[in-house]
Amino acid sequence: MAKLVILTQGLTGRAHELSVDRTTIGRVEDNMFQIAEPSVSSHHCEVVLRGNEVLIRDLNSTNGTFINNEKIGEGILKPGQTLRLGNVELKLDTPAPAPAPAPAKRPVTVPSGVSRSELESGGRPPGFDTSKEFSKKRKGGYWFWIAFGIVILLIAGLLVIAYQAINAPHK
């Protein structure tokens, strides 16, 4: 079933399902879809369902009725289009068509993994050499430790100089 969903901040998410042939929208309580917002007239417009069409008819509102920012006296609202009543924007939301039936599934053949004999032997297949691919890199490690040692020596030297300066007899 089609419904009108409010997009305007503060009223976002409010919706009205269009289940009868004629729905009135306005600010006062006697409307089927009441929108209590000052820019909406007391009896702003009506929505008429005509088969698959949604007809919007302005009821001499003060601030006008618009479909996709075009002022209308009467117009057809299509799914996805924006209906504006004063400062309130709404969207026509229709149910998605039923999905097409899925094609018949063919059986999928899953290749077998490791055989029991391969598991029991515990060996790797021929040509699988791990010595090159998983070896530890050592080149950059030496430079790191050399730099680390130099920094430690500098810090130790500064601490010794500071200690001597503090404990030196003052003249």
mmCIF file of C-alpha atoms in Angstrom:
data_model
loop_
_atom_site.group_PDB
_atom_site.id
_atom_site.type_symbol
_atom_site.label_atom_id
_atom_site.label_comp_id
_atom_site.label_asym_id
_atom_site.label_seq_id
_atom_site.Cartn_x
_atom_site.Cartn_y
_atom_site.Cartn_z
ATOM 1 C CA MET A 1 0.000 0.000 0.000
ATOM 2 C CA ALA A 2 1.275 3.498 -0.842
ATOM 3 C CA LYS A 3 2.064 5.936 1.948
ATOM 4 C CA LEU A 4 3.170 9.532 2.413
ATOM 5 C CA VAL A 5 6.310 9.940 4.542
ATOM 6 C CA ILE A 6 7.330 13.318 6.020
ATOM 7 C CA LEU A 7 10.925 14.338 5.238
ATOM 8 C CA THR A 8 11.018 17.693 7.077
ATOM 9 C CA GLN A 9 13.275 17.813 10.136
ATOM 10 C CA GLY A 10 11.371 17.666 13.398
ATOM 11 C CA LEU A 11 8.588 15.661 11.783
ATOM 12 C CA THR A 12 10.856 13.143 10.018
ATOM 13 C CA GLY A 13 9.551 9.620 9.760
ATOM 14 C CA ARG A 14 5.876 10.399 10.380
ATOM 15 C CA ALA A 15 3.850 8.650 7.740
ATOM 16 C CA HIS A 16 0.270 8.034 6.649
ATOM 17 C CA GLU A 17 -0.828 4.972 4.711
ATOM 18 C CA LEU A 18 -3.156 5.803 1.829
ATOM 19 C CA SER A 19 -5.685 3.044 2.409
ATOM 20 C CA VAL A 20 -8.918 4.800 1.399
ATOM 21 C CA ASP A 21 -9.929 6.493 -1.854
ATOM 22 C CA ARG A 22 -9.782 10.043 -0.422
ATOM 23 C CA THR A 23 -7.456 11.372 2.302
ATOM 24 C CA THR A 24 -7.469 14.955 3.577
ATOM 25 C CA ILE A 25 -4.276 16.557 4.883
ATOM 26 C CA GLY A 26 -4.129 19.652 7.065
ATOM 27 C CA ARG A 27 -3.233 21.252 10.361
ATOM 28 C CA VAL A 28 -6.501 20.615 12.256
ATOM 29 C CA GLU A 29 -7.689 17.394 13.878
ATOM 30 C CA ASP A 30 -10.583 16.597 11.505
ATOM 31 C CA ASN A 31 -8.115 15.722 8.700
ATOM 32 C CA MET A 32 -7.255 12.084 8.102
ATOM 33 C CA PHE A 33 -3.542 13.023 8.114
ATOM 34 C CA GLN A 34 -2.951 15.856 10.560
ATOM 35 C CA ILE A 35 0.306 17.819 10.247
ATOM 36 C CA ALA A 36 0.403 20.340 13.094
ATOM 37 C CA GLU A 37 2.832 22.811 11.502
ATOM 38 C CA PRO A 38 2.078 26.550 11.089
ATOM 39 C CA SER A 39 2.829 26.669 7.324
ATOM 40 C CA VAL A 40 0.242 23.939 6.627
ATOM 41 C CA SER A 41 -3.329 25.215 6.158
ATOM 42 C CA SER A 42 -6.137 23.870 8.316
ATOM 43 C CA HIS A 43 -7.451 21.929 5.269
ATOM 44 C CA HIS A 44 -4.456 22.030 2.933
ATOM 45 C CA CYS A 45 -5.044 19.358 0.277
ATOM 46 C CA GLU A 46 -6.610 16.037 -0.482
ATOM 47 C CA VAL A 47 -5.142 12.831 -1.880
ATOM 48 C CA VAL A 48 -7.329 10.787 -4.191
ATOM 49 C CA LEU A 49 -6.392 7.239 -5.236
ATOM 50 C CA ARG A 50 -7.387 6.534 -8.846
ATOM 51 C CA GLY A 51 -6.208 3.038 -9.721
ATOM 52 C CA ASN A 52 -2.401 3.180 -9.641
ATOM 53 C CA GLU A 53 -2.351 6.994 -9.702
ATOM 54 C CA VAL A 54 -2.151 9.308 -6.691
ATOM 55 C CA LEU A 55 -3.947 12.579 -7.423
ATOM 56 C CA ILE A 56 -3.138 15.592 -5.222
ATOM 57 C CA ARG A 57 -5.700 18.421 -5.131
ATOM 58 C CA ASP A 58 -4.987 21.730 -3.361
ATOM 59 C CA LEU A 59 -7.873 22.940 -1.159
ATOM 60 C CA ASN A 60 -7.167 26.705 -1.573
ATOM 61 C CA SER A 61 -4.280 26.548 0.898
ATOM 62 C CA THR A 62 -2.517 29.720 1.992
ATOM 63 C CA ASN A 63 1.070 28.580 1.278
ATOM 64 C CA GLY A 64 0.366 26.346 -1.725
ATOM 65 C CA THR A 65 0.838 22.726 -2.701
ATOM 66 C CA PHE A 66 3.883 21.739 -4.774
ATOM 67 C CA ILE A 67 5.029 18.592 -6.586
ATOM 68 C CA ASN A 68 8.790 18.673 -7.202
ATOM 69 C CA ASN A 69 8.769 22.450 -6.492
ATOM 70 C CA GLU A 70 6.034 23.171 -9.099
ATOM 71 C CA LYS A 71 2.907 24.782 -7.674
ATOM 72 C CA ILE A 72 -0.206 22.782 -8.503
ATOM 73 C CA GLY A 73 -3.945 23.110 -8.169
ATOM 74 C CA GLU A 74 -4.198 19.441 -9.049
ATOM 75 C CA GLY A 75 -1.509 16.975 -10.095
ATOM 76 C CA ILE A 76 -0.360 13.367 -10.146
ATOM 77 C CA LEU A 77 2.253 12.424 -7.520
ATOM 78 C CA LYS A 78 4.577 9.619 -8.608
ATOM 79 C CA PRO A 79 6.764 7.402 -6.393
ATOM 80 C CA GLY A 80 9.953 9.187 -5.351
ATOM 81 C CA GLN A 81 8.594 12.677 -6.100
ATOM 82 C CA THR A 82 8.466 15.315 -3.384
ATOM 83 C CA LEU A 83 5.153 16.799 -2.237
ATOM 84 C CA ARG A 84 5.493 20.107 -0.373
ATOM 85 C CA LEU A 85 2.708 21.573 1.744
ATOM 86 C CA GLY A 86 3.844 25.002 2.981
ATOM 87 C CA ASN A 87 7.273 24.245 4.515
ATOM 88 C CA VAL A 88 6.655 20.513 5.015
ATOM 89 C CA GLU A 89 8.098 18.060 2.492
ATOM 90 C CA LEU A 90 6.689 14.576 2.006
ATOM 91 C CA LYS A 91 7.592 11.686 -0.255
ATOM 92 C CA LEU A 92 5.323 9.101 -1.838
ATOM 93 C CA ASP A 93 6.585 5.694 -0.802
ATOM 94 C CA THR A 94 5.195 2.657 -2.573
ATOM 95 C CA PRO A 95 5.928 -0.977 -1.804
ATOM 96 C CA ALA A 96 8.639 -2.533 -3.910
ATOM 97 C CA PRO A 97 7.405 -4.938 -6.565
ATOM 98 C CA ALA A 98 7.683 -8.592 -5.689
ATOM 99 C CA PRO A 99 11.092 -9.945 -6.654
ATOM 100 C CA ALA A 100 11.281 -12.259 -9.640
ATOM 101 C CA PRO A 101 11.574 -15.904 -8.698
ATOM 102 C CA ALA A 102 15.151 -17.058 -8.384
ATOM 103 C CA PRO A 103 16.416 -19.345 -11.138
ATOM 104 C CA ALA A 104 16.737 -23.002 -10.260
ATOM 105 C CA LYS A 105 20.026 -23.678 -8.548
ATOM 106 C CA ARG A 106 22.452 -26.125 -10.046
ATOM 107 C CA PRO A 107 24.322 -28.435 -7.720
ATOM 108 C CA VAL A 108 27.765 -27.100 -6.912
ATOM 109 C CA THR A 109 30.685 -29.465 -6.864
ATOM 110 C CA VAL A 110 33.129 -28.554 -4.143
ATOM 111 C CA PRO A 111 36.646 -29.805 -4.751
ATOM 112 C CA SER A 112 37.919 -32.038 -2.009
ATOM 113 C CA GLY A 113 40.597 -30.723 0.295
ATOM 114 C CA VAL A 114 43.445 -32.794 1.643
ATOM 115 C CA SER A 115 43.210 -36.548 1.452
ATOM 116 C CA ARG A 116 43.589 -38.688 4.553
ATOM 117 C CA SER A 117 46.846 -40.183 3.268
ATOM 118 C CA GLU A 118 48.326 -36.688 2.824
ATOM 119 C CA LEU A 119 47.333 -35.813 6.385
ATOM 120 C CA GLU A 120 48.829 -38.993 7.790
ATOM 121 C CA SER A 121 52.122 -38.554 5.941
ATOM 122 C CA GLY A 122 52.446 -35.036 7.341
ATOM 123 C CA GLY A 123 54.711 -33.960 4.522
ATOM 124 C CA ARG A 124 54.415 -30.994 2.250
ATOM 125 C CA PRO A 125 53.787 -31.430 -1.456
ATOM 126 C CA PRO A 126 56.935 -31.408 -3.583
ATOM 127 C CA GLY A 127 58.146 -27.979 -4.627
ATOM 128 C CA PHE A 128 56.882 -26.240 -1.476
ATOM 129 C CA ASP A 129 60.041 -24.593 -0.136
ATOM 130 C CA THR A 130 59.570 -22.408 2.937
ATOM 131 C CA SER A 131 63.223 -21.501 3.431
ATOM 132 C CA LYS A 132 63.091 -18.509 1.071
ATOM 133 C CA GLU A 133 59.580 -17.209 1.571
ATOM 134 C CA PHE A 134 59.474 -17.221 5.361
ATOM 135 C CA SER A 135 63.056 -16.394 6.289
ATOM 136 C CA LYS A 136 63.734 -13.670 8.833
ATOM 137 C CA LYS A 137 65.057 -10.378 7.510
ATOM 138 C CA ARG A 138 68.112 -9.196 9.397
ATOM 139 C CA LYS A 139 69.518 -6.247 7.460
ATOM 140 C CA GLY A 140 67.540 -3.415 9.053
ATOM 141 C CA GLY A 141 67.765 -4.877 12.575
ATOM 142 C CA TYR A 142 71.493 -4.173 12.924
ATOM 143 C CA TRP A 143 71.104 -0.477 12.118
ATOM 144 C CA PHE A 144 68.297 -0.161 14.600
ATOM 145 C CA TRP A 145 70.376 -1.613 17.439
ATOM 146 C CA ILE A 146 73.398 0.538 16.538
ATOM 147 C CA ALA A 147 71.262 3.707 16.608
ATOM 148 C CA PHE A 148 69.618 2.574 19.845
ATOM 149 C CA GLY A 149 73.042 2.018 21.477
ATOM 150 C CA ILE A 150 74.264 5.469 20.430
ATOM 151 C CA VAL A 151 71.156 7.131 21.880
ATOM 152 C CA ILE A 152 71.583 5.255 25.180
ATOM 153 C CA LEU A 153 75.258 6.307 25.390
ATOM 154 C CA LEU A 154 74.347 9.958 24.754
ATOM 155 C CA ILE A 155 71.685 9.887 27.465
ATOM 156 C CA ALA A 156 74.108 8.241 29.924
ATOM 157 C CA GLY A 157 76.769 10.871 29.123
ATOM 158 C CA LEU A 158 74.316 13.708 29.704
ATOM 159 C CA LEU A 159 73.241 12.182 33.025
ATOM 160 C CA VAL A 160 76.888 11.945 34.167
ATOM 161 C CA ILE A 161 77.550 15.573 33.221
ATOM 162 C CA ALA A 162 74.382 16.710 35.012
ATOM 163 C CA TYR A 163 75.312 14.711 38.135
ATOM 164 C CA GLN A 164 78.804 16.226 38.215
ATOM 165 C CA ALA A 165 77.413 19.741 37.792
ATOM 166 C CA ILE A 166 74.984 19.255 40.688
ATOM 167 C CA ASN A 167 77.563 17.720 43.045
ATOM 168 C CA ALA A 168 80.492 19.998 42.141
ATOM 169 C CA PRO A 169 81.607 22.233 45.008
ATOM 170 C CA HIS A 170 80.373 25.778 44.547
ATOM 171 C CA LYS A 171 82.993 28.535 44.778
#
